[in-house]
């Protein structure tokens, strides 16, 4: 899908999206891919492969042991460990890594998949358009599905009592967000994972979103590490986080100092160029026997 530059710039500026959507960021395809996360041609769209740097073991789709007692076919979302499970027969489940936005933490309890969509469109709410027309008005008619759409390649819409809860399980254009908490959005998966889940469940599939108490009872306590990734809350991980926070602060300080040095070098270069231009202006005036006081701002060189 081709977007004019103003439209793409406006899309990239969106921070909070209706019906769950992150800030879009389309990344270049990786040189190396992990099996199951390669580039996928899906109709008219070539979905980029996932960079291995985002595919730590816990971020990869896997069949795992499942002892929580939910019925086979149930989708179980745990926003605290940032995992989604599709319960299978025989005490097994498929585990998918997720990113959780602000809207994703607002729902607890049970619902069901009331609608499914391939390459879903996105539309801002009336309130968003009214309060920030400069950002959202041009999308009032909806943003069609595509590689730039923040809902990704597939969406599962959670209903309760026949009504749309505005809770979504969907893909993403930001693979770096998977496994982390984000500023906006519902529950998003790698596009390759949400496509896999989409094919395995139908409309009417039951969805359970765990409470914190349920998550701790089943998974144990979790915490964010220094990089915002959910990890078990153990003494080892707590100590590691403290070390990594120090390392991260040092890295950020070094990067800030380097950026400041680059900015200062650019400032000096600009000042030197301006000074040289001023000297050249005065030289031209002297050649034309014009005094410095009468030297015009712009001198036409006589040939």
Short mmCIF file of C-alpha atoms in Angstrom, two decimals:
data_model
loop_
_atom_site.label_atom_id
_atom_site.label_comp_id
_atom_site.label_asym_id
_atom_site.label_seq_id
_atom_site.Cartn_x
_atom_site.Cartn_y
_atom_site.Cartn_z
CA UNK A 1 0.00 0.00 0.00
CA UNK A 2 1.39 3.39 -0.96
CA UNK A 3 0.92 6.35 1.37
CA UNK A 4 1.72 9.98 0.55
CA UNK A 5 4.43 11.38 2.82
CA UNK A 6 2.13 13.65 4.86
CA UNK A 7 -0.18 10.71 5.53
CA UNK A 8 2.69 8.46 6.58
CA UNK A 9 4.11 11.18 8.82
CA UNK A 10 0.75 11.65 10.49
CA UNK A 11 0.43 7.91 11.02
CA UNK A 12 3.87 7.71 12.60
CA UNK A 13 2.87 10.47 15.02
CA UNK A 14 -0.08 8.57 16.48
CA UNK A 15 0.51 7.67 20.09
CA UNK A 16 -2.84 6.29 21.23
CA UNK A 17 -4.90 4.33 18.74
CA UNK A 18 -8.53 3.29 19.06
CA UNK A 19 -9.36 -0.37 19.50
CA UNK A 20 -5.75 -1.04 20.40
CA UNK A 21 -2.85 -0.04 18.25
CA UNK A 22 0.80 0.84 18.91
CA UNK A 23 2.89 3.58 17.44
CA UNK A 24 3.76 2.18 14.00
CA UNK A 25 7.33 1.45 13.12
CA UNK A 26 8.14 -0.59 10.03
CA UNK A 27 11.60 -2.13 10.15
CA UNK A 28 13.91 -3.38 7.43
CA UNK A 29 13.93 -7.18 6.94
CA UNK A 30 16.71 -9.05 8.76
CA UNK A 31 19.57 -10.73 6.93
CA UNK A 32 19.07 -13.94 8.97
CA UNK A 33 15.77 -15.36 10.14
CA UNK A 34 14.57 -18.01 12.59
CA UNK A 35 12.43 -20.94 11.31
CA UNK A 36 8.78 -20.04 11.67
CA UNK A 37 9.55 -16.32 11.57
CA UNK A 38 10.69 -15.92 7.98
CA UNK A 39 9.21 -13.39 5.58
CA UNK A 40 5.71 -14.45 4.51
CA UNK A 41 3.87 -13.56 1.32
CA UNK A 42 0.23 -13.13 2.33
CA UNK A 43 -1.90 -12.11 -0.62
CA UNK A 44 -0.62 -8.75 -1.80
CA UNK A 45 1.57 -8.22 1.25
CA UNK A 46 5.09 -9.43 1.96
CA UNK A 47 5.40 -9.59 5.73
CA UNK A 48 9.02 -9.03 6.81
CA UNK A 49 10.86 -11.73 8.69
CA UNK A 50 11.51 -11.18 12.39
CA UNK A 51 15.03 -10.19 13.36
CA UNK A 52 16.56 -12.91 15.59
CA UNK A 53 17.47 -10.23 18.15
CA UNK A 54 13.77 -10.12 19.09
CA UNK A 55 13.42 -13.89 19.31
CA UNK A 56 14.78 -14.87 22.67
CA UNK A 57 13.62 -18.37 23.62
CA UNK A 58 10.61 -17.11 25.59
CA UNK A 59 9.56 -14.97 22.62
CA UNK A 60 9.36 -17.91 20.23
CA UNK A 61 6.16 -19.82 19.60
CA UNK A 62 6.40 -23.18 21.35
CA UNK A 63 4.32 -26.09 22.61
CA UNK A 64 4.68 -26.27 26.39
CA UNK A 65 3.32 -28.12 29.39
CA UNK A 66 0.11 -26.55 30.71
CA UNK A 67 -1.34 -27.41 34.10
CA UNK A 68 -3.72 -24.52 34.79
CA UNK A 69 -6.84 -26.58 34.08
CA UNK A 70 -8.43 -24.42 31.36
CA UNK A 71 -10.43 -26.27 28.74
CA UNK A 72 -8.76 -27.19 25.43
CA UNK A 73 -9.43 -24.57 22.80
CA UNK A 74 -9.36 -21.71 25.32
CA UNK A 75 -7.16 -18.69 24.68
CA UNK A 76 -5.55 -17.63 27.95
CA UNK A 77 -3.90 -14.22 28.15
CA UNK A 78 -1.46 -13.42 30.94
CA UNK A 79 -0.51 -9.76 30.71
CA UNK A 80 1.89 -10.05 33.67
CA UNK A 81 4.20 -12.65 32.12
CA UNK A 82 3.36 -11.33 28.63
CA UNK A 83 2.38 -14.68 27.24
CA UNK A 84 -0.71 -15.99 25.49
CA UNK A 85 -1.62 -19.67 25.60
CA UNK A 86 -3.83 -21.68 23.30
CA UNK A 87 -4.79 -24.67 25.45
CA UNK A 88 -4.42 -28.08 23.78
CA UNK A 89 -5.44 -31.58 24.79
CA UNK A 90 -3.39 -33.64 27.22
CA UNK A 91 -2.04 -30.89 29.45
CA UNK A 92 -0.29 -29.04 26.65
CA UNK A 93 -0.58 -25.55 25.17
CA UNK A 94 0.87 -23.39 22.44
CA UNK A 95 2.65 -20.41 23.94
CA UNK A 96 2.96 -17.08 22.13
CA UNK A 97 4.84 -14.00 23.32
CA UNK A 98 2.83 -10.79 23.46
CA UNK A 99 3.24 -7.06 23.96
CA UNK A 100 0.76 -5.45 26.31
CA UNK A 101 -0.42 -1.86 25.96
CA UNK A 102 -2.44 0.28 28.33
CA UNK A 103 -5.72 -0.94 26.87
CA UNK A 104 -4.54 -4.52 27.25
CA UNK A 105 -4.49 -4.22 31.04
CA UNK A 106 -8.05 -2.89 31.28
CA UNK A 107 -9.86 -6.21 30.77
CA UNK A 108 -10.08 -9.15 33.17
CA UNK A 109 -12.18 -12.28 33.13
CA UNK A 110 -13.82 -14.17 30.30
CA UNK A 111 -15.05 -13.35 26.83
CA UNK A 112 -15.11 -14.92 23.42
CA UNK A 113 -13.90 -14.22 19.91
CA UNK A 114 -16.84 -12.45 18.31
CA UNK A 115 -15.12 -11.50 15.08
CA UNK A 116 -11.96 -12.26 13.12
CA UNK A 117 -10.36 -10.13 10.43
CA UNK A 118 -7.49 -10.48 8.00
CA UNK A 119 -5.54 -7.25 7.45
CA UNK A 120 -7.96 -5.34 9.68
CA UNK A 121 -8.66 -1.66 9.23
CA UNK A 122 -8.35 0.85 12.05
CA UNK A 123 -10.56 3.84 12.83
CA UNK A 124 -10.00 6.47 15.54
CA UNK A 125 -12.81 7.09 17.98
CA UNK A 126 -15.05 10.15 17.74
CA UNK A 127 -13.47 11.47 20.92
CA UNK A 128 -9.98 11.20 19.44
CA UNK A 129 -11.06 13.07 16.33
CA UNK A 130 -12.82 15.76 18.37
CA UNK A 131 -9.96 16.38 20.79
CA UNK A 132 -7.05 16.04 18.35
CA UNK A 133 -8.40 16.74 14.85
CA UNK A 134 -4.96 17.72 13.54
CA UNK A 135 -3.73 14.19 14.21
CA UNK A 136 -6.77 11.98 13.66
CA UNK A 137 -9.26 13.78 11.39
CA UNK A 138 -7.80 12.44 8.15
CA UNK A 139 -8.27 8.88 9.44
CA UNK A 140 -11.95 9.43 10.34
CA UNK A 141 -12.96 7.17 7.48
CA UNK A 142 -10.61 4.44 8.67
CA UNK A 143 -7.11 3.31 7.76
CA UNK A 144 -7.22 0.28 5.46
CA UNK A 145 -5.34 -2.87 6.37
CA UNK A 146 -1.77 -3.16 5.20
CA UNK A 147 1.85 -3.24 6.24
CA UNK A 148 1.63 0.26 7.74
CA UNK A 149 -1.53 -0.48 9.73
CA UNK A 150 -0.76 -0.81 13.46
CA UNK A 151 -3.14 -3.77 13.87
CA UNK A 152 -0.93 -5.93 11.71
CA UNK A 153 -1.91 -8.90 9.59
CA UNK A 154 -4.76 -10.35 11.69
CA UNK A 155 -7.08 -9.34 14.52
CA UNK A 156 -9.28 -11.28 16.92
CA UNK A 157 -12.04 -9.17 18.53
CA UNK A 158 -13.08 -10.03 22.06
CA UNK A 159 -16.80 -9.88 22.84
CA UNK A 160 -18.76 -10.30 26.05
CA UNK A 161 -22.53 -10.65 26.21
CA UNK A 162 -22.87 -9.94 22.51
CA UNK A 163 -20.99 -6.63 22.72
CA UNK A 164 -17.55 -5.67 21.49
CA UNK A 165 -15.29 -5.06 24.49
CA UNK A 166 -12.76 -3.08 22.38
CA UNK A 167 -10.15 -5.64 23.52
CA UNK A 168 -8.10 -6.93 20.60
CA UNK A 169 -5.56 -9.64 19.97
CA UNK A 170 -3.71 -8.57 16.85
CA UNK A 171 -0.44 -8.34 14.95
CA UNK A 172 2.08 -5.53 15.02
CA UNK A 173 4.43 -3.48 12.87
CA UNK A 174 6.80 -3.15 15.86
CA UNK A 175 8.44 -6.52 16.60
CA UNK A 176 10.74 -4.88 19.14
CA UNK A 177 7.74 -4.38 21.42
CA UNK A 178 6.97 -8.09 21.86
CA UNK A 179 7.61 -9.21 25.43
CA UNK A 180 7.34 -5.67 26.77
CA UNK A 181 4.76 -3.31 28.18
CA UNK A 182 3.97 -0.44 25.83
CA UNK A 183 2.30 2.95 26.10
CA UNK A 184 -0.71 2.02 23.98
CA UNK A 185 -2.46 -0.93 22.42
CA UNK A 186 -4.11 -4.17 23.50
CA UNK A 187 -2.52 -7.58 23.04
CA UNK A 188 -0.24 -7.88 20.06
CA UNK A 189 1.85 -10.69 18.66
CA UNK A 190 4.41 -11.05 15.91
CA UNK A 191 2.50 -11.09 12.63
CA UNK A 192 3.67 -14.65 12.02
CA UNK A 193 2.32 -15.72 15.41
CA UNK A 194 -1.06 -14.01 15.14
CA UNK A 195 -1.53 -15.64 11.73
CA UNK A 196 -0.78 -19.04 13.28
CA UNK A 197 -3.24 -18.41 16.12
CA UNK A 198 -5.86 -17.06 13.69
CA UNK A 199 -5.89 -20.33 11.75
CA UNK A 200 -6.23 -22.44 14.90
CA UNK A 201 -9.23 -20.72 16.50
CA UNK A 202 -12.67 -19.84 15.23
CA UNK A 203 -15.31 -17.31 16.13
CA UNK A 204 -16.79 -18.25 19.48
CA UNK A 205 -13.50 -19.45 20.94
CA UNK A 206 -13.37 -18.72 24.67
CA UNK A 207 -10.87 -16.19 25.98
CA UNK A 208 -9.69 -15.84 29.55
CA UNK A 209 -7.58 -12.92 30.78
CA UNK A 210 -5.90 -13.76 34.08
CA UNK A 211 -5.96 -11.54 37.12
CA UNK A 212 -2.72 -10.76 38.92
CA UNK A 213 -3.62 -13.25 41.64
CA UNK A 214 -4.23 -15.99 39.06
CA UNK A 215 -0.97 -15.18 37.28
CA UNK A 216 1.08 -15.37 40.46
CA UNK A 217 -0.62 -18.62 41.53
CA UNK A 218 0.11 -20.28 38.17
CA UNK A 219 3.30 -18.66 36.87
CA UNK A 220 4.83 -17.22 40.01
CA UNK A 221 5.73 -13.54 40.49
CA UNK A 222 7.19 -11.69 37.51
CA UNK A 223 9.03 -8.39 37.14
CA UNK A 224 10.40 -6.19 34.39
CA UNK A 225 14.11 -6.43 33.76
CA UNK A 226 16.27 -3.40 32.97
CA UNK A 227 15.11 -3.52 29.34
CA UNK A 228 11.39 -3.76 30.09
CA UNK A 229 11.08 -7.51 29.46
CA UNK A 230 8.99 -9.71 31.76
CA UNK A 231 11.16 -12.18 33.70
CA UNK A 232 10.57 -14.29 36.83
CA UNK A 233 11.06 -12.30 40.02
CA UNK A 234 14.00 -14.18 41.50
CA UNK A 235 16.97 -12.95 43.56
CA UNK A 236 19.18 -13.60 40.54
CA UNK A 237 17.02 -11.51 38.21
CA UNK A 238 16.70 -8.73 40.79
CA UNK A 239 20.50 -8.56 41.13
CA UNK A 240 20.92 -8.73 37.36
CA UNK A 241 18.47 -5.88 36.89
CA UNK A 242 20.43 -3.69 39.30
CA UNK A 243 23.64 -4.37 37.37
CA UNK A 244 21.97 -3.83 34.00
CA UNK A 245 20.36 -0.58 35.14
CA UNK A 246 23.82 0.73 35.99
CA UNK A 247 25.16 -0.49 32.64
CA UNK A 248 22.21 1.01 30.81
CA UNK A 249 22.67 4.36 32.54
CA UNK A 250 26.34 4.33 31.55
CA UNK A 251 25.45 3.50 27.95
CA UNK A 252 22.82 6.24 27.81
CA UNK A 253 25.22 8.76 29.37
CA UNK A 254 27.90 7.84 26.84
CA UNK A 255 25.43 8.13 23.97
CA UNK A 256 24.24 11.51 25.26
CA UNK A 257 27.84 12.75 25.51
CA UNK A 258 28.57 11.53 21.99
CA UNK A 259 25.43 13.23 20.67
CA UNK A 260 26.40 16.46 22.45
CA UNK A 261 29.91 16.26 21.00
CA UNK A 262 28.51 15.75 17.50
CA UNK A 263 26.15 18.70 17.93
CA UNK A 264 29.02 20.89 19.16
CA UNK A 265 31.19 19.84 16.22
CA UNK A 266 28.38 20.68 13.82
CA UNK A 267 27.88 24.05 15.52
CA UNK A 268 31.59 24.85 15.21
CA UNK A 269 31.58 23.78 11.56
CA UNK A 270 28.61 26.04 10.82
CA UNK A 271 30.25 28.98 12.61
CA UNK A 272 33.51 28.43 10.71
CA UNK A 273 31.66 28.27 7.40
CA UNK A 274 29.80 31.48 8.26
CA UNK A 275 33.04 33.21 9.25
CA UNK A 276 34.73 32.11 6.04
CA UNK A 277 31.75 33.36 4.03
CA UNK A 278 32.00 36.72 5.81
CA UNK A 279 35.74 36.96 5.07
CA UNK A 280 35.09 36.15 1.44
CA UNK A 281 32.37 38.83 1.29
CA UNK A 282 34.78 41.44 2.60
CA UNK A 283 37.53 40.29 0.23
CA UNK A 284 35.19 40.72 -2.71
CA UNK A 285 34.31 44.22 -1.53
CA UNK A 286 37.99 45.16 -1.20
CA UNK A 287 38.63 43.92 -4.71
CA UNK A 288 35.82 46.14 -5.92
CA UNK A 289 37.14 49.00 -3.76
CA UNK A 290 34.07 49.05 -1.54
CA UNK A 291 34.64 49.93 2.09
CA UNK A 292 33.68 47.45 4.79
CA UNK A 293 31.03 49.86 6.04
CA UNK A 294 29.40 50.02 2.61
CA UNK A 295 29.93 46.36 1.72
CA UNK A 296 26.52 44.89 0.87
CA UNK A 297 25.35 41.64 2.52
CA UNK A 298 25.59 39.85 -0.80
CA UNK A 299 28.37 40.67 -3.22
CA UNK A 300 28.27 39.92 -6.94
CA UNK A 301 31.71 38.94 -8.09
CA UNK A 302 32.90 40.84 -11.15
CA UNK A 303 34.58 38.71 -13.78
#
